[in-house]
Short mmCIF file of C-alpha atoms and ligand atoms in Angstrom, two decimals:
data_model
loop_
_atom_site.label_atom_id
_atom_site.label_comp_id
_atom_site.label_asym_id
_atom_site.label_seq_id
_atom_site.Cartn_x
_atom_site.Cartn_y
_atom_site.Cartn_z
CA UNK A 1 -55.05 -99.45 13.84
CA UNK A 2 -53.40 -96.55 15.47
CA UNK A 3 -54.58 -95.73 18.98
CA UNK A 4 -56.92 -92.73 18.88
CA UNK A 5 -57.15 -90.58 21.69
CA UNK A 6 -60.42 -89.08 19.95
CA UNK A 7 -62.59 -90.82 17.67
CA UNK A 8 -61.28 -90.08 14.14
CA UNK A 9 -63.58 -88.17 11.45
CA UNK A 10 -64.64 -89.80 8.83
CA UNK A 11 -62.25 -89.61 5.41
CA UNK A 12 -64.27 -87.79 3.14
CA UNK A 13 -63.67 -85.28 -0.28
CA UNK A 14 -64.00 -81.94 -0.74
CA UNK A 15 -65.36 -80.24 -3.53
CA UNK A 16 -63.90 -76.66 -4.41
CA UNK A 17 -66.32 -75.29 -7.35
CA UNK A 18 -63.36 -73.30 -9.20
CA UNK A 19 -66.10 -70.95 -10.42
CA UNK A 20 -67.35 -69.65 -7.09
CA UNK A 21 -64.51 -71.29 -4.55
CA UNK A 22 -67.84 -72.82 -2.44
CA UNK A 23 -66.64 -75.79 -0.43
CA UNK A 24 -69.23 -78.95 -0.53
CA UNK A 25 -69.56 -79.97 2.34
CA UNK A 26 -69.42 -76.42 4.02
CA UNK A 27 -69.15 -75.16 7.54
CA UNK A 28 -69.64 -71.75 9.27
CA UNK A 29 -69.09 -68.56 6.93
CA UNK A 30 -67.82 -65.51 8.98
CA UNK A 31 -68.57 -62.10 7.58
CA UNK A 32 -66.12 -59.31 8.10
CA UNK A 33 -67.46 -55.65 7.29
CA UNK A 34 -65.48 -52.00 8.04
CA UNK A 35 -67.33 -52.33 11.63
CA UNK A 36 -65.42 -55.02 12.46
CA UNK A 37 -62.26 -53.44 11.41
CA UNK A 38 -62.64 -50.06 13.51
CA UNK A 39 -58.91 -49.04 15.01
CA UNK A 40 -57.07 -51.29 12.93
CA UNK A 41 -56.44 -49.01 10.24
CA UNK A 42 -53.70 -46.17 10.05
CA UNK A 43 -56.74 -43.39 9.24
CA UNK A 44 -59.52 -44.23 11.91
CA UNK A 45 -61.30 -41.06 10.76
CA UNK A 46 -61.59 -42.37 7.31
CA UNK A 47 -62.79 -45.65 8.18
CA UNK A 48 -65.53 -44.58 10.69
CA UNK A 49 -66.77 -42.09 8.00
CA UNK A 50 -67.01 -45.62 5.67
CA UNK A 51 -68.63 -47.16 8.48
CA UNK A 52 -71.16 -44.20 8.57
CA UNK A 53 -71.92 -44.67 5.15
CA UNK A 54 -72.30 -48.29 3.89
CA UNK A 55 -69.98 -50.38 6.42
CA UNK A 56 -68.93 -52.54 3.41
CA UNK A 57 -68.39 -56.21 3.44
CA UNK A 58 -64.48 -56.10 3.73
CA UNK A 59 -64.01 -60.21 3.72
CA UNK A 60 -65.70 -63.48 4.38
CA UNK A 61 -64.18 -66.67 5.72
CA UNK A 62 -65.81 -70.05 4.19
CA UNK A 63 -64.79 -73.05 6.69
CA UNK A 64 -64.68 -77.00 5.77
CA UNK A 65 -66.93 -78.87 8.23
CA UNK A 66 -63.40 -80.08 9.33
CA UNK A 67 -63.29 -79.39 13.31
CA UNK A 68 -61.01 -77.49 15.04
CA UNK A 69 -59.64 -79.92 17.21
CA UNK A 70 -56.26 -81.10 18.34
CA UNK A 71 -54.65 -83.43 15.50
CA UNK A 72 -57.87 -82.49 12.83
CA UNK A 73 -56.58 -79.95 9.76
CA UNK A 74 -59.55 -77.51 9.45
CA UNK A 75 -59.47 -75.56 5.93
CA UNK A 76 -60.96 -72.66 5.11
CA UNK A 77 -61.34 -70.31 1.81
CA UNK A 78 -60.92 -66.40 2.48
CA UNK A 79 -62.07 -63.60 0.03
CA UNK A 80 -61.28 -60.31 0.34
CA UNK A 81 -62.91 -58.12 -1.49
CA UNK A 82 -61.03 -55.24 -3.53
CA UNK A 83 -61.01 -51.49 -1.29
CA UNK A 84 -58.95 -49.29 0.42
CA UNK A 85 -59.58 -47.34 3.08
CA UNK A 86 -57.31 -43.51 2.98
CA UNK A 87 -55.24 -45.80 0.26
CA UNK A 88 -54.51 -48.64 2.88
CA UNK A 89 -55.86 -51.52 1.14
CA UNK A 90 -58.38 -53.81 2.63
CA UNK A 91 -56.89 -56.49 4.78
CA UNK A 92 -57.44 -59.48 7.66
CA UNK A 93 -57.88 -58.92 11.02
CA UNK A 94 -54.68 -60.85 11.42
CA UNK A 95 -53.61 -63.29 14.65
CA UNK A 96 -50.97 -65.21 15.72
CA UNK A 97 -51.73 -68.50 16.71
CA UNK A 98 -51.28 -68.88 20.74
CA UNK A 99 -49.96 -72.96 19.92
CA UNK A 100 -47.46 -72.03 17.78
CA UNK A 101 -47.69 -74.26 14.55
CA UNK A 102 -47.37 -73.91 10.77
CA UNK A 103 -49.88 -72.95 8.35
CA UNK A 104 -50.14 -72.84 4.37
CA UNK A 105 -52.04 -70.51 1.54
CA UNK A 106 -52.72 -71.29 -1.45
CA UNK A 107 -54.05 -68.54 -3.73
CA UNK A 108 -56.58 -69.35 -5.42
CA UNK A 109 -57.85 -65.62 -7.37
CA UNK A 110 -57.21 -61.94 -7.73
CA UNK A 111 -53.75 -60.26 -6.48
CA UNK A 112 -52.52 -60.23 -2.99
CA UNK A 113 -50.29 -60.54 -0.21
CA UNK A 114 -49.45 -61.92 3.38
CA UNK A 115 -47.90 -60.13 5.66
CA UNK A 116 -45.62 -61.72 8.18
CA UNK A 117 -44.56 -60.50 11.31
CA UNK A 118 -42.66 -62.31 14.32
CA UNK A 119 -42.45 -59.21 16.61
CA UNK A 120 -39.25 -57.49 15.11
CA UNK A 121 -39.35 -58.75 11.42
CA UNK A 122 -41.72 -57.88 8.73
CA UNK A 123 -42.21 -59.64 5.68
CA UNK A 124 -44.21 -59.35 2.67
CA UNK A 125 -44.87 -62.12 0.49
CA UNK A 126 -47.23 -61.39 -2.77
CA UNK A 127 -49.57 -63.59 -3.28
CA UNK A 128 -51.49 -64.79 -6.22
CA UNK A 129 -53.19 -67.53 -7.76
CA UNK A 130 -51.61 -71.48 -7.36
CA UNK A 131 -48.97 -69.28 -5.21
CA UNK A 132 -48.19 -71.39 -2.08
CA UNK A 133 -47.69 -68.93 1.07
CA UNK A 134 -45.61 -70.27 3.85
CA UNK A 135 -46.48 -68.88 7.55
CA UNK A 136 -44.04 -70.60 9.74
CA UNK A 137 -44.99 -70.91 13.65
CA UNK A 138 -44.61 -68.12 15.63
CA UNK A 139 -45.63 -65.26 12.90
CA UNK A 140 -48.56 -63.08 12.89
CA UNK A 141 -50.48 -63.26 9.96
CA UNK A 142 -52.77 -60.58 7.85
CA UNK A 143 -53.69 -61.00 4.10
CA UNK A 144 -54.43 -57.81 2.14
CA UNK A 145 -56.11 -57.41 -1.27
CA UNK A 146 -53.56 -55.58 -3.59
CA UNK A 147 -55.50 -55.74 -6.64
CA UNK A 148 -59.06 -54.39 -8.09
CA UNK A 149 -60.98 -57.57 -8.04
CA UNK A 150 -61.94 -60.35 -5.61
CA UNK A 151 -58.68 -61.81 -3.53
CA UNK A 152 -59.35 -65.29 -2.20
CA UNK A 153 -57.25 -68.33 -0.91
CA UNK A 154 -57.19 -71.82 0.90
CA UNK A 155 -55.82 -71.61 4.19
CA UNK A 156 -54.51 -75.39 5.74
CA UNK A 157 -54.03 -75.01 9.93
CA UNK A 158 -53.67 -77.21 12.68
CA UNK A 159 -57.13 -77.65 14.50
CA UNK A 160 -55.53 -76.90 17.98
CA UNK A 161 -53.62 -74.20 17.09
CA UNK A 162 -56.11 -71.38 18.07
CA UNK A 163 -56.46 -67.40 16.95
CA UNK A 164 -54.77 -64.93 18.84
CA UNK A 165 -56.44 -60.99 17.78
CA UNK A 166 -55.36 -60.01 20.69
CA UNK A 167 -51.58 -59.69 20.14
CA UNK A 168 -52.05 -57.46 17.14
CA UNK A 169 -53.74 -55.05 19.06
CA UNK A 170 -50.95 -55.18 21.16
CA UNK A 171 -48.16 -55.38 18.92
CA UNK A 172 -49.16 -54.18 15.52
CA UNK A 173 -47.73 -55.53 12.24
CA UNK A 174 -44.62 -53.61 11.79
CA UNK A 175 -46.03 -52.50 8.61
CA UNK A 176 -49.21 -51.42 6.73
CA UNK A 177 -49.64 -51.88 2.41
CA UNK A 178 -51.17 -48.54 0.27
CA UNK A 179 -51.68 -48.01 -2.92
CA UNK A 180 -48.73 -45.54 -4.24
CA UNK A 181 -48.65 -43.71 -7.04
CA UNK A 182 -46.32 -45.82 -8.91
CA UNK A 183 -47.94 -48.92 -7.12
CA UNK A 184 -47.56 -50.76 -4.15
CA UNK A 185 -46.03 -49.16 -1.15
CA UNK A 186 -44.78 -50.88 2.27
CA UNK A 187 -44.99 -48.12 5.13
CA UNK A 188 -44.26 -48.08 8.71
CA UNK A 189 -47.36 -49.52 11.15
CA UNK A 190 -47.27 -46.50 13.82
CA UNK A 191 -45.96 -43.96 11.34
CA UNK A 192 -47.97 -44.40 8.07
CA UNK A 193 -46.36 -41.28 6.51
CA UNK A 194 -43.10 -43.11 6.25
CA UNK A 195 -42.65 -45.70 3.68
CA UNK A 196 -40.57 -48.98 4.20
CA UNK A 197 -40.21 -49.73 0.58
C1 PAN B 1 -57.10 -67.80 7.94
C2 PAN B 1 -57.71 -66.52 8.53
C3 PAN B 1 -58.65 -65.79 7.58
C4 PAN B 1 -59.24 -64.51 8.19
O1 PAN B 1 -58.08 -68.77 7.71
O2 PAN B 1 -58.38 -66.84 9.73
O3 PAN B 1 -57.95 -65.43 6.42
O4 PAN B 1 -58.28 -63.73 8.82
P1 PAN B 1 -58.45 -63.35 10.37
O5 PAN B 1 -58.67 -64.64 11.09
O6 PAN B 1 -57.15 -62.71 10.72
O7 PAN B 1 -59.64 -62.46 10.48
C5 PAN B 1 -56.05 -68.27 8.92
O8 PAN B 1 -54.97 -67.74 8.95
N1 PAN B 1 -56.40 -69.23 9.80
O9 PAN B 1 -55.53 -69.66 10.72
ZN1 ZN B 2 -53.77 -68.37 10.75
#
């Protein structure tokens, strides 16, 4: 037997109900609506006035019962739901996280993308169902709904790693993801007029 410094969990299975995406077992659900999203959008205006009027559900976060402890891998199944807010689609908070390790997304519905950024670099990765999305250690992370339905995915993460919102605030994402008029357009994070690509 290997020498534990904590007493191990229990094996156990998860069930994902393909239908819904509920995990059984399930742990905490977070709720994300426009409220929680005020100043992180390019129009602030725009997303206040949304506030004002029905502060929409913008994503929720489904956790395992999995802790998040050091050596434990905690899951959890994110859905965004489809929106955009001045044509900047609805997104994550985003983080880094402050112990910098890996993490992995699978896609599971819908039409999306991850956006990576280490600081200097941005990359966008599009994301959609049995897509594997690679976030290596170090990068902050946001997902954003690209499509017109539901956008959901597994996310695998060391249970020490922690989440970092801070750092965004700080540094931004080096770039934000509207809806163009001949689709999907990458634009600058501090100048939103300015596209990318
Ligand atoms: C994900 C995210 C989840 C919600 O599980 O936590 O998609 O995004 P925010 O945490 O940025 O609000 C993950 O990356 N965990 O590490
Ligand atoms: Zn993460």
């Amino acid at each position: 037997m290997p020498d534990f410094a904590i007493p191990p969990f229990q094996p156990f299975a998860i069930e994902l109900d393909r239908g819904s995406l509920a995990l059984a077992p399930t742990g905490p659900l977070l709720t994300r609506r426009l409220s929680d999203l005020e100043g992180l959008f390019a129009d602030p205006a725009a997303c206040e006035a949304a506030v004002e009027h029905d502060d929409e559900v913008v994503y929720t976060v489904a956790s395992s019962t999995v802790p998040e402890t050091a050596g434990e891998l905690p899951q959890s199944i994110t859905r965004i739901r489809p929106g955009r807010v001045s044509g900047e689609f609805y997104f994550t908070k985003g983080h880094v996280h402050p112990v910098a390790e890996g993490e992995i997304y699978l896609g599971l519905e819908g039409e999306g993308g991850l956006l990576l950024y280490d600081g200097s670099q941005v990359i966008f990765l599009p994301m959609a169902p049995d897509r594997i999305g690679y976030i290596p250690p170090g990068w902050a992370h946001r997902s954003v709904n690209t499509g017109d339905s539901d956008y959901s995915f597994l996310a695998v993460y060391p249970g020490a790693a922690g989440h970092d919102y801070d750092w965004v605030l700080e540094h931004g994402f080096g770039a934000r993801v509207f809806a163009g008029d001949a689709g999907l357009e990458l634009r600058s994070y501090t100048d939103p007029g300015s596209r990318i690509r």
